[in-house]
mmCIF file of C-alpha atoms in Angstrom:
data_model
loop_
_atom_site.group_PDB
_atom_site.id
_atom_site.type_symbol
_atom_site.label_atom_id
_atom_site.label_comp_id
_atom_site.label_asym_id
_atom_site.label_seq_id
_atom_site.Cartn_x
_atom_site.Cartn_y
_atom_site.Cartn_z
ATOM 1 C CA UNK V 2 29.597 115.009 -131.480
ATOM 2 C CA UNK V 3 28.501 112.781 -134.686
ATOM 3 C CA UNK V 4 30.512 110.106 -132.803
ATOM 4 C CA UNK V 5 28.839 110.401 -129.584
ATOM 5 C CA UNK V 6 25.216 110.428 -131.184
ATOM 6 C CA UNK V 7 26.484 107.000 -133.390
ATOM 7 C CA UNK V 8 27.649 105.509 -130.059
ATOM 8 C CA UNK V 9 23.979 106.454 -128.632
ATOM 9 C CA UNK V 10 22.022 104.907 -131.469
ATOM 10 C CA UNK V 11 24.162 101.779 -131.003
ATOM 11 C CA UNK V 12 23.512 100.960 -127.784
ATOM 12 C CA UNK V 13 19.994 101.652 -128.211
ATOM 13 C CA UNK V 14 19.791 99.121 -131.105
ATOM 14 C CA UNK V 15 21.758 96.415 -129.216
ATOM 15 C CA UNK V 16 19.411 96.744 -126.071
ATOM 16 C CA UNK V 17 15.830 97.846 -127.942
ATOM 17 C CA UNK V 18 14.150 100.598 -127.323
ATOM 18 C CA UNK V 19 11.568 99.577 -124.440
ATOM 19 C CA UNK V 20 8.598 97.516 -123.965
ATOM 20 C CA UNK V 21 5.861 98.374 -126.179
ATOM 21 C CA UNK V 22 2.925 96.082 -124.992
ATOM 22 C CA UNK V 23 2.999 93.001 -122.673
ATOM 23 C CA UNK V 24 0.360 90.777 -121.877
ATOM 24 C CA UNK V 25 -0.150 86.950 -121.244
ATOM 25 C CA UNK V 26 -0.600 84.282 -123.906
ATOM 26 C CA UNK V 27 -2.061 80.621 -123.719
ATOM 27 C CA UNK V 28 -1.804 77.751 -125.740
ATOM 28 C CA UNK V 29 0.351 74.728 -126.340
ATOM 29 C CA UNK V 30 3.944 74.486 -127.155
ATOM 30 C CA UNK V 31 4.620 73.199 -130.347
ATOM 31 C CA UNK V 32 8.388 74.098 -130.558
ATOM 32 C CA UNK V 33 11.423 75.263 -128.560
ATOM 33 C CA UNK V 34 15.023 75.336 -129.070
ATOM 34 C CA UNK V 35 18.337 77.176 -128.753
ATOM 35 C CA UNK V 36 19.119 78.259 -132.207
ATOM 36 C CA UNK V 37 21.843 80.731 -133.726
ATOM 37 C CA UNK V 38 24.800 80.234 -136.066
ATOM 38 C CA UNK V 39 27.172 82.820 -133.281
ATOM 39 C CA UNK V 40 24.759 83.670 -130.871
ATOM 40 C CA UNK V 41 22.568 81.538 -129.427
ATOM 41 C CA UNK V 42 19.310 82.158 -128.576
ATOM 42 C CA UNK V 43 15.915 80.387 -126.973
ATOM 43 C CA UNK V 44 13.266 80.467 -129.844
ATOM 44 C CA UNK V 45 9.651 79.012 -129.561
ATOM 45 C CA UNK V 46 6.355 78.578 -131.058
ATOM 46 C CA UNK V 47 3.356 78.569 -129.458
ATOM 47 C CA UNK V 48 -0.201 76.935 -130.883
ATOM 48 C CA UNK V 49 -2.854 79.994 -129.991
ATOM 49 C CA UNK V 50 -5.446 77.684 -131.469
ATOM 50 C CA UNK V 51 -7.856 78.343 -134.503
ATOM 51 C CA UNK V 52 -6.878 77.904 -138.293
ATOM 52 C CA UNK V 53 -6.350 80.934 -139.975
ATOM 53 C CA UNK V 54 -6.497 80.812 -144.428
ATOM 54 C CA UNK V 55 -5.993 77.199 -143.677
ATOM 55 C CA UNK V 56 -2.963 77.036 -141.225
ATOM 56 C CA UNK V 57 -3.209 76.984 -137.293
ATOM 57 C CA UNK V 58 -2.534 80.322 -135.396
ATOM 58 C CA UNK V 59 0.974 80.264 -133.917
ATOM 59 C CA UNK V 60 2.962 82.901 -132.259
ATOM 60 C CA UNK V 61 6.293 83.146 -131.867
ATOM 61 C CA UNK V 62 8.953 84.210 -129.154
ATOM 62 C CA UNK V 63 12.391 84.446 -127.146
ATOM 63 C CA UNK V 64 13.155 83.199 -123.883
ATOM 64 C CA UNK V 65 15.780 85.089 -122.200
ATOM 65 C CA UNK V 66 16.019 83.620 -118.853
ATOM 66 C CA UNK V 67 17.666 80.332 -118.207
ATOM 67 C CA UNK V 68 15.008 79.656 -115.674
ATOM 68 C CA UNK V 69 12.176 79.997 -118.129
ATOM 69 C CA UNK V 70 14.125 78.376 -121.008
ATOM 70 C CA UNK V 71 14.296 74.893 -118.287
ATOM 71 C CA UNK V 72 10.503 74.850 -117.553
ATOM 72 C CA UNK V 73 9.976 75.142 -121.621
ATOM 73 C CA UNK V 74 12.219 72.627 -122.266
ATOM 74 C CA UNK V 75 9.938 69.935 -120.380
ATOM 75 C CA UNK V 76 6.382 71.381 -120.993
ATOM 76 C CA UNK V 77 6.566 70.571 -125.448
ATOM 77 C CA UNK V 78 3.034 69.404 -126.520
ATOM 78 C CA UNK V 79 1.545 70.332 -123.562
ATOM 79 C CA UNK V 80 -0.711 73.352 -122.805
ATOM 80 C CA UNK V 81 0.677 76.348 -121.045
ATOM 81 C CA UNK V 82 0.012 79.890 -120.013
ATOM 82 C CA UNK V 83 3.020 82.753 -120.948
ATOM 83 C CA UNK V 84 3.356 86.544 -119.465
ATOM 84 C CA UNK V 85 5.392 88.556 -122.438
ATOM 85 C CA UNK V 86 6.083 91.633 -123.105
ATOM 86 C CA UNK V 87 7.058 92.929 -126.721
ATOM 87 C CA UNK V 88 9.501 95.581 -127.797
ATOM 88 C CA UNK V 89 9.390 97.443 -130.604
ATOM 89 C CA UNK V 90 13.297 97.062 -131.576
ATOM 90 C CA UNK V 91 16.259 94.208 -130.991
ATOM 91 C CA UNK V 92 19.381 93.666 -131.525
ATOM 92 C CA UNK V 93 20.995 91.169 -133.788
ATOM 93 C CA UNK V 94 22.095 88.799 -131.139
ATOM 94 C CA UNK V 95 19.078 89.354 -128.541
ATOM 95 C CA UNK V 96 16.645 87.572 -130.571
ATOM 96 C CA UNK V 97 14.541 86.296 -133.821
ATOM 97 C CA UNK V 98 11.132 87.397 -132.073
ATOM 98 C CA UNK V 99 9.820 91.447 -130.720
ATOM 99 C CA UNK V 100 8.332 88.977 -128.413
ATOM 100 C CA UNK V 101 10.173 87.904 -124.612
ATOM 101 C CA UNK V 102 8.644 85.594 -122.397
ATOM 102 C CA UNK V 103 9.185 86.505 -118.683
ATOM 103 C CA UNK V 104 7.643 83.927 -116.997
ATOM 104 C CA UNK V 105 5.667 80.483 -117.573
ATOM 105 C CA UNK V 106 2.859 77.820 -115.771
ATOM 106 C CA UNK V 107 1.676 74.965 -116.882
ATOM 107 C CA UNK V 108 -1.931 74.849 -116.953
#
C-alpha cells in the first residue's frame, strides 16, 4: 500500500497538481530562451512596466507549446499580450516558472 501511495505522490509531483489561477498578462518581452542542463525548457521574462524599490516589474514564465515558443522567439523587445495560467506545483523537468503561457498576440 505505502508503495502505491509513493507511486501516487510521484506522478502528482511530475505533472503538478492543477491550475491555480490563470489570467492574461501584457507587456514587452525582454527575454526568451530554451534553457536546462538535461531538460530543456522555454523560459521568459516579461517587462509588466513600473519600477518597483528601484528595478522594473518583470514576470516570469514557461512556454510549453512549440507553437507558442516560435511566435516568442520573433516578438523580443516588442510589446505583447499573454493568456497563462499558474499551478501551484511542478516537476523538476516541466519548468523554472508556476507560470505557463498558453497562448500569445502581438499587440
Amino acid at each position: 500500500m505505502k508503495k502505491i501511495l509513493l507511486g501516487i505522490f510521484v506522478v502528482v509531483l511530475m505533472s503538478g497538481c492543477g491550475t491555480y489561477s490563470e489570467g492574461e498578462r501584457s507587456g514587452e518581452l525582454v527575454k526568451f530562451s530554451k534553457k536546462g542542463l538535461v531538460c530543456k525548457t522555454w523560459e521568459g521574462q516579461m517587462n509588466t512596466g513600473g519600477v518597483s524599490n528601484g528595478a522594473a516589474n518583470t514576470w516570469e514564465f514557461t512556454v510549453e507549446d512549440e507553437g507558442v515558443a516560435k511566435i516568442l522567439q520573433n516578438k523580443l523587445g516588442q510589446k505583447i499580450d499573454v493568456n497563462y495560467k499558474q499551478e501551484v506545483m511542478t516537476g523538476p523537468c516541466r519548468s523554472e516558472t508556476n507560470y505557463f503561457v498558453k497562448s500569445t498576440s502581438s499587440t
